[in-house]
C-alpha atoms as a printed R data frame, in Angstrom:
    type eleno elety resid chain resno       x       y       z
1   ATOM     1    CA   MET     A     1   9.644 -12.500 -21.497
2   ATOM     2    CA   GLU     A     2   8.249 -10.001 -19.013
3   ATOM     3    CA   GLN     A     3   9.031 -10.483 -15.337
4   ATOM     4    CA   LYS     A     4   6.227 -11.680 -13.077
5   ATOM     5    CA   TYR     A     5   7.647  -9.810 -10.100
6   ATOM     6    CA   LEU     A     6   8.808  -6.318  -9.230
7   ATOM     7    CA   LEU     A     7  12.087  -6.563  -7.341
8   ATOM     8    CA   THR     A     8  12.089  -5.244  -3.776
9   ATOM     9    CA   GLY     A     9  15.611  -3.820  -3.753
10  ATOM    10    CA   ASN     A    10  16.629  -6.440  -1.187
11  ATOM    11    CA   SER     A    11  17.891  -9.845  -2.311
12  ATOM    12    CA   VAL     A    12  16.836 -11.610   0.905
13  ATOM    13    CA   LEU     A    13  13.291 -10.250   0.688
14  ATOM    14    CA   ASN     A    14  13.154 -11.156  -3.014
15  ATOM    15    CA   GLU     A    15  13.939 -14.739  -2.046
16  ATOM    16    CA   MET     A    16  11.324 -14.752   0.729
17  ATOM    17    CA   LEU     A    17   8.741 -13.527  -1.786
18  ATOM    18    CA   HIS     A    18   9.830 -16.095  -4.409
19  ATOM    19    CA   GLY     A    19  10.996 -13.354  -6.752
20  ATOM    20    CA   GLY     A    20   9.640 -10.052  -5.457
21  ATOM    21    CA   TYR     A    21   6.305  -8.263  -5.313
22  ATOM    22    CA   LYS     A    22   3.954 -10.179  -7.576
23  ATOM    23    CA   LYS     A    23   2.679  -8.018 -10.415
24  ATOM    24    CA   GLY     A    24  -1.070  -7.668 -10.812
25  ATOM    25    CA   THR     A    25  -1.620  -8.044  -7.062
26  ATOM    26    CA   SER     A    26  -1.526  -6.021  -3.841
27  ATOM    27    CA   THR     A    27   0.982  -6.506  -1.028
28  ATOM    28    CA   GLU     A    28   0.512  -5.201   2.509
29  ATOM    29    CA   ILE     A    29   3.581  -3.917   4.374
30  ATOM    30    CA   SER     A    30   2.749  -3.487   8.055
31  ATOM    31    CA   GLY     A    31   4.641  -2.581  11.183
32  ATOM    32    CA   MET     A    32   5.032  -0.068  13.967
33  ATOM    33    CA   SER     A    33   6.594   3.334  13.385
34  ATOM    34    CA   ASP     A    34  10.233   3.352  12.201
35  ATOM    35    CA   THR     A    35  10.330  -0.318  11.163
36  ATOM    36    CA   GLY     A    36  11.200   0.416   7.518
37  ATOM    37    CA   LYS     A    37   7.830   0.417   5.735
38  ATOM    38    CA   THR     A    38   8.386   3.608   3.748
39  ATOM    39    CA   PHE     A    39  11.998   2.571   3.123
40  ATOM    40    CA   LEU     A    40  10.705  -0.519   1.288
41  ATOM    41    CA   ALA     A    41   8.290   1.666  -0.658
42  ATOM    42    CA   ILE     A    42  11.157   3.943  -1.755
43  ATOM    43    CA   LYS     A    43  13.192   0.905  -2.842
44  ATOM    44    CA   ALA     A    44  10.226  -0.343  -4.865
45  ATOM    45    CA   ILE     A    45   9.989   3.001  -6.696
46  ATOM    46    CA   LEU     A    46  13.652   2.688  -7.665
47  ATOM    47    CA   GLU     A    47  13.029  -0.798  -9.043
48  ATOM    48    CA   ALA     A    48   9.979   0.405 -10.997
49  ATOM    49    CA   GLN     A    49  12.050   3.202 -12.533
50  ATOM    50    CA   LYS     A    50  14.670   0.657 -13.615
51  ATOM    51    CA   GLU     A    51  11.855  -0.898 -15.649
52  ATOM    52    CA   ASN     A    52  10.960   2.570 -17.022
53  ATOM    53    CA   LYS     A    53   7.635   2.463 -15.189
54  ATOM    54    CA   MET     A    54   5.771   5.261 -13.428
55  ATOM    55    CA   THR     A    55   4.712   5.135  -9.777
56  ATOM    56    CA   ILE     A    56   1.466   6.471  -8.338
57  ATOM    57    CA   TYR     A    57   2.157   7.438  -4.723
58  ATOM    58    CA   ILE     A    58  -0.929   8.095  -2.581
59  ATOM    59    CA   ASP     A    59   0.434  10.183   0.282
60  ATOM    60    CA   THR     A    60  -2.239  10.195   2.997
61  ATOM    61    CA   THR     A    61   0.127  11.690   5.593
62  ATOM    62    CA   LEU     A    62   1.294  14.532   3.316
63  ATOM    63    CA   LYS     A    63   4.945  13.845   4.111
64  ATOM    64    CA   LEU     A    64   6.416  12.880   0.733
65  ATOM    65    CA   THR     A    65   8.329  15.657  -1.027
66  ATOM    66    CA   ASN     A    66  10.444  15.891  -4.163
67  ATOM    67    CA   ASP     A    67  13.466  16.348  -1.892
68  ATOM    68    CA   VAL     A    68  12.810  12.946  -0.312
69  ATOM    69    CA   LEU     A    69  12.679  11.412  -3.783
70  ATOM    70    CA   THR     A    70  15.842  13.056  -5.103
71  ATOM    71    CA   ASP     A    71  17.724  12.269  -1.878
72  ATOM    72    CA   ASN     A    72  17.004   8.604  -2.660
73  ATOM    73    CA   ASN     A    73  18.100   8.892  -6.323
74  ATOM    74    CA   ILE     A    74  14.518   8.802  -7.591
75  ATOM    75    CA   ASP     A    75  13.473  10.876 -10.594
76  ATOM    76    CA   PRO     A    76  10.476  12.935  -9.366
77  ATOM    77    CA   ASP     A    77   9.135  13.090 -12.937
78  ATOM    78    CA   GLY     A    78   8.528   9.349 -12.697
79  ATOM    79    CA   VAL     A    79   6.302   9.645  -9.614
80  ATOM    80    CA   ILE     A    80   2.716  10.877  -9.612
81  ATOM    81    CA   ILE     A    81   2.052  12.046  -6.044
82  ATOM    82    CA   ILE     A    82  -1.593  12.157  -4.973
83  ATOM    83    CA   ARG     A    83  -1.734  14.090  -1.716
84  ATOM    84    CA   SER     A    84  -5.108  13.041  -0.383
85  ATOM    85    CA   ASN     A    85  -6.508  11.049   2.516
86  ATOM    86    CA   LYS     A    86 -10.097  10.868   1.239
87  ATOM    87    CA   ALA     A    87 -10.666   7.217   0.384
88  ATOM    88    CA   ASP     A    88 -13.964   7.923  -1.361
89  ATOM    89    CA   SER     A    89 -12.331  10.137  -4.002
90  ATOM    90    CA   LEU     A    90  -9.230   8.017  -4.583
91  ATOM    91    CA   GLY     A    91 -11.000   5.226  -6.470
92  ATOM    92    CA   PRO     A    92 -12.245   7.422  -9.338
93  ATOM    93    CA   THR     A    93  -8.926   9.291  -9.421
94  ATOM    94    CA   LEU     A    94  -6.921   6.082  -9.770
95  ATOM    95    CA   LYS     A    95  -9.262   4.741 -12.428
96  ATOM    96    CA   SER     A    96  -8.869   7.905 -14.504
97  ATOM    97    CA   ILE     A    97  -5.065   7.491 -14.432
98  ATOM    98    CA   ILE     A    98  -4.652   3.717 -14.657
99  ATOM    99    CA   GLU     A    99  -7.094   2.780 -17.391
100 ATOM   100    CA   PRO     A   100  -5.574   4.944 -20.151
101 ATOM   101    CA   TYR     A   101  -1.955   4.572 -18.987
102 ATOM   102    CA   SER     A   102  -1.740   1.037 -17.556
103 ATOM   103    CA   ASP     A   103   1.232   0.154 -19.792
104 ATOM   104    CA   GLU     A   104   3.252   3.050 -18.371
105 ATOM   105    CA   ILE     A   105   2.509   2.454 -14.682
106 ATOM   106    CA   GLY     A   106   4.364  -0.191 -12.698
107 ATOM   107    CA   LEU     A   107   3.610   0.624  -9.076
108 ATOM   108    CA   ILE     A   108   0.900   2.048  -6.814
109 ATOM   109    CA   ILE     A   109   1.723   2.875  -3.189
110 ATOM   110    CA   ILE     A   110  -0.765   3.798  -0.458
111 ATOM   111    CA   ASP     A   111   1.166   5.380   2.415
112 ATOM   112    CA   ASP     A   112  -0.505   4.787   4.649
113 ATOM   113    CA   LEU     A   113  -3.788   2.923   5.175
114 ATOM   114    CA   ALA     A   114  -4.289   4.319   8.693
115 ATOM   115    CA   GLY     A   115  -4.309   7.846   7.285
116 ATOM   116    CA   LEU     A   116  -7.341   7.252   5.074
117 ATOM   117    CA   THR     A   117 -10.576   8.999   5.945
118 ATOM   118    CA   THR     A   118 -13.739   9.990   4.062
119 ATOM   119    CA   SER     A   119 -15.520  13.214   3.193
120 ATOM   120    CA   TYR     A   120 -18.447  12.124   5.371
121 ATOM   121    CA   GLU     A   121 -16.145  11.475   8.324
122 ATOM   122    CA   GLN     A   122 -14.490  14.866   8.036
123 ATOM   123    CA   GLU     A   123 -17.862  16.578   8.002
124 ATOM   124    CA   SER     A   124 -19.490  14.557  10.788
125 ATOM   125    CA   SER     A   125 -19.136  14.819  14.567
126 ATOM   126    CA   ILE     A   126 -20.525  11.298  15.215
127 ATOM   127    CA   LYS     A   127 -17.438   9.107  15.275
128 ATOM   128    CA   LYS     A   128 -19.130   5.707  15.668
129 ATOM   129    CA   ASN     A   129 -21.174   6.053  12.483
130 ATOM   130    CA   THR     A   130 -18.241   7.462  10.532
131 ATOM   131    CA   ASN     A   131 -16.006   4.517  11.506
132 ATOM   132    CA   ILE     A   132 -18.493   2.079  10.006
133 ATOM   133    CA   HIS     A   133 -18.740   4.229   6.898
134 ATOM   134    CA   ARG     A   134 -14.949   4.474   6.579
135 ATOM   135    CA   SER     A   135 -14.594   0.705   6.808
136 ATOM   136    CA   LYS     A   136 -16.969   0.268   3.863
137 ATOM   137    CA   VAL     A   137 -15.247   2.948   1.797
138 ATOM   138    CA   VAL     A   138 -11.767   1.501   2.418
139 ATOM   139    CA   LYS     A   139 -13.062  -1.944   1.449
140 ATOM   140    CA   SER     A   140 -14.411  -0.486  -1.790
141 ATOM   141    CA   LEU     A   141 -11.099   1.278  -2.517
142 ATOM   142    CA   LEU     A   142  -8.955  -1.820  -1.937
143 ATOM   143    CA   MET     A   143 -11.237  -4.001  -4.047
144 ATOM   144    CA   ARG     A   144 -11.308  -1.404  -6.815
145 ATOM   145    CA   ILE     A   145  -7.511  -1.298  -6.911
146 ATOM   146    CA   SER     A   146  -7.372  -5.101  -7.013
147 ATOM   147    CA   ASN     A   147  -9.722  -5.098 -10.000
148 ATOM   148    CA   LEU     A   148  -7.857  -2.293 -11.775
149 ATOM   149    CA   ILE     A   149  -4.433  -3.963 -11.581
150 ATOM   150    CA   ARG     A   150  -5.522  -7.555 -12.188
151 ATOM   151    CA   ASN     A   151  -3.996  -8.896 -15.423
152 ATOM   152    CA   THR     A   152  -1.615  -5.914 -15.631
153 ATOM   153    CA   GLU     A   153   2.066  -5.406 -14.868
154 ATOM   154    CA   ILE     A   154   1.178  -3.108 -11.938
155 ATOM   155    CA   THR     A   155   2.066  -3.876  -8.314
156 ATOM   156    CA   CYS     A   156   0.274  -2.222  -5.390
157 ATOM   157    CA   LEU     A   157   1.918  -1.757  -1.996
158 ATOM   158    CA   VAL     A   158  -0.399  -0.956   0.921
159 ATOM   159    CA   ILE     A   159   1.527   0.537   3.848
160 ATOM   160    CA   ASN     A   160  -0.283  -0.220   7.099
161 ATOM   161    CA   GLN     A   161   0.884   1.726  10.159
162 ATOM   162    CA   GLU     A   162   0.259  -0.319  13.299
163 ATOM   163    CA   ARG     A   163  -0.355   1.263  16.690
164 ATOM   164    CA   SER     A   164   0.597  -0.073  20.095
165 ATOM   165    CA   ASN     A   165  -2.751   0.843  21.640
166 ATOM   166    CA   PHE     A   166  -6.194   1.957  20.575
167 ATOM   167    CA   ASP     A   167  -9.078   3.917  21.965
168 ATOM   168    CA   ASN     A   168 -12.090   1.673  22.539
169 ATOM   169    CA   GLU     A   169 -13.976   3.249  19.631
170 ATOM   170    CA   ASP     A   170 -11.079   2.478  17.257
171 ATOM   171    CA   ILE     A   171 -11.151  -1.295  17.769
172 ATOM   172    CA   GLU     A   172 -14.073  -1.918  15.426
173 ATOM   173    CA   ILE     A   173 -12.558  -0.004  12.532
174 ATOM   174    CA   VAL     A   174  -9.152  -1.691  12.956
175 ATOM   175    CA   SER     A   175 -10.824  -5.105  12.958
176 ATOM   176    CA   SER     A   176 -12.688  -4.246   9.754
177 ATOM   177    CA   PHE     A   177  -9.503  -3.034   8.045
178 ATOM   178    CA   GLU     A   178  -7.855  -6.342   8.939
179 ATOM   179    CA   LYS     A   179 -10.645  -8.261   7.227
180 ATOM   180    CA   TRP     A   180 -10.494  -6.212   4.038
181 ATOM   181    CA   ILE     A   181  -6.692  -6.445   3.876
182 ATOM   182    CA   GLN     A   182  -6.905 -10.228   4.128
183 ATOM   183    CA   MET     A   183  -9.401 -10.244   1.253
184 ATOM   184    CA   CYS     A   184  -7.579  -7.839  -1.055
185 ATOM   185    CA   CYS     A   185  -3.839  -8.387  -0.445
186 ATOM   186    CA   ASP     A   186  -2.207 -11.427  -2.001
187 ATOM   187    CA   THR     A   187   0.872 -11.067   0.189
188 ATOM   188    CA   ARG     A   188   1.377  -9.647   3.685
189 ATOM   189    CA   ILE     A   189   4.752  -8.487   4.987
190 ATOM   190    CA   LYS     A   190   5.131  -7.634   8.668
191 ATOM   191    CA   LEU     A   191   8.175  -5.687   9.871
192 ATOM   192    CA   VAL     A   192   9.334  -5.843  13.487
193 ATOM   193    CA   ILE     A   193  12.389  -4.442  15.284
194 ATOM   194    CA   ASP     A   194  13.549  -6.892  17.952
195 ATOM   195    CA   GLU     A   195  15.030  -6.005  21.342
196 ATOM   196    CA   ASP     A   196  18.524  -5.952  19.842
197 ATOM   197    CA   GLY     A   197  17.475  -3.393  17.241
198 ATOM   198    CA   ASP     A   198  17.552  -5.865  14.361
199 ATOM   199    CA   ALA     A   199  14.863  -5.870  11.665
200 ATOM   200    CA   CYS     A   200  12.736  -9.011  11.451
201 ATOM   201    CA   VAL     A   201  10.446  -9.833   8.528
202 ATOM   202    CA   ASP     A   202   7.475 -12.191   8.422
203 ATOM   203    CA   VAL     A   203   5.802 -13.042   5.098
204 ATOM   204    CA   LYS     A   204   2.400 -14.629   4.584
205 ATOM   205    CA   PHE     A   205   0.718 -15.545   1.308
206 ATOM   206    CA   LYS     A   206  -3.016 -15.728   0.713
207 ATOM   207    CA   GLU     A   207  -2.415 -18.728  -1.528
208 ATOM   208    CA   LYS     A   208   0.578 -20.829  -2.480
209 ATOM   209    CA   ARG     A   209   2.820 -19.107  -4.989
210 ATOM   210    CA   LEU     A   210   5.215 -20.854  -7.309
211 ATOM   211    CA   LYS     A   211   8.634 -19.596  -8.248
């Protein structure tokens, strides 16, 4: 019998999630810088490779290298790295990979959501209009991923870099992202480092999940 969950690489987090990351759904992992978001993503890749599954890693910050993978005992041949931050082109790209190879893929990672932009935004000097456009494009991308992985064995992790402060013009776009994440992510994990330097984890489910 196939597992319903992809293990997280952490037994405590597996228990909090009632088994791990639920397959066929998206999970948001949010937190400030250096709270362990990418660390959890790396652990998830290791677990996917234990199941002989490929990972699609959307690297919007252009920081992931083969050296990072091999340093964490990950086989680079098992990771398809898409180095792009253009949300409007990612949907078609993912569809072209997932639909013919869904049985071979176990994990999609977007690292991170805050790094996504659009072709229109990069070409325009009017930030207010581009923010509204980006919100719509990100919504479309997240919903498209949800539809692509539904009824499959694929898990999607959406890394969401939080910021301590925002420019006034950023507030609207952040609020819109929050709404689309709530709609598209079945599970939300928030990572916080407390004043003693200890990692704290909060988990919320969109709907009740059974073990």
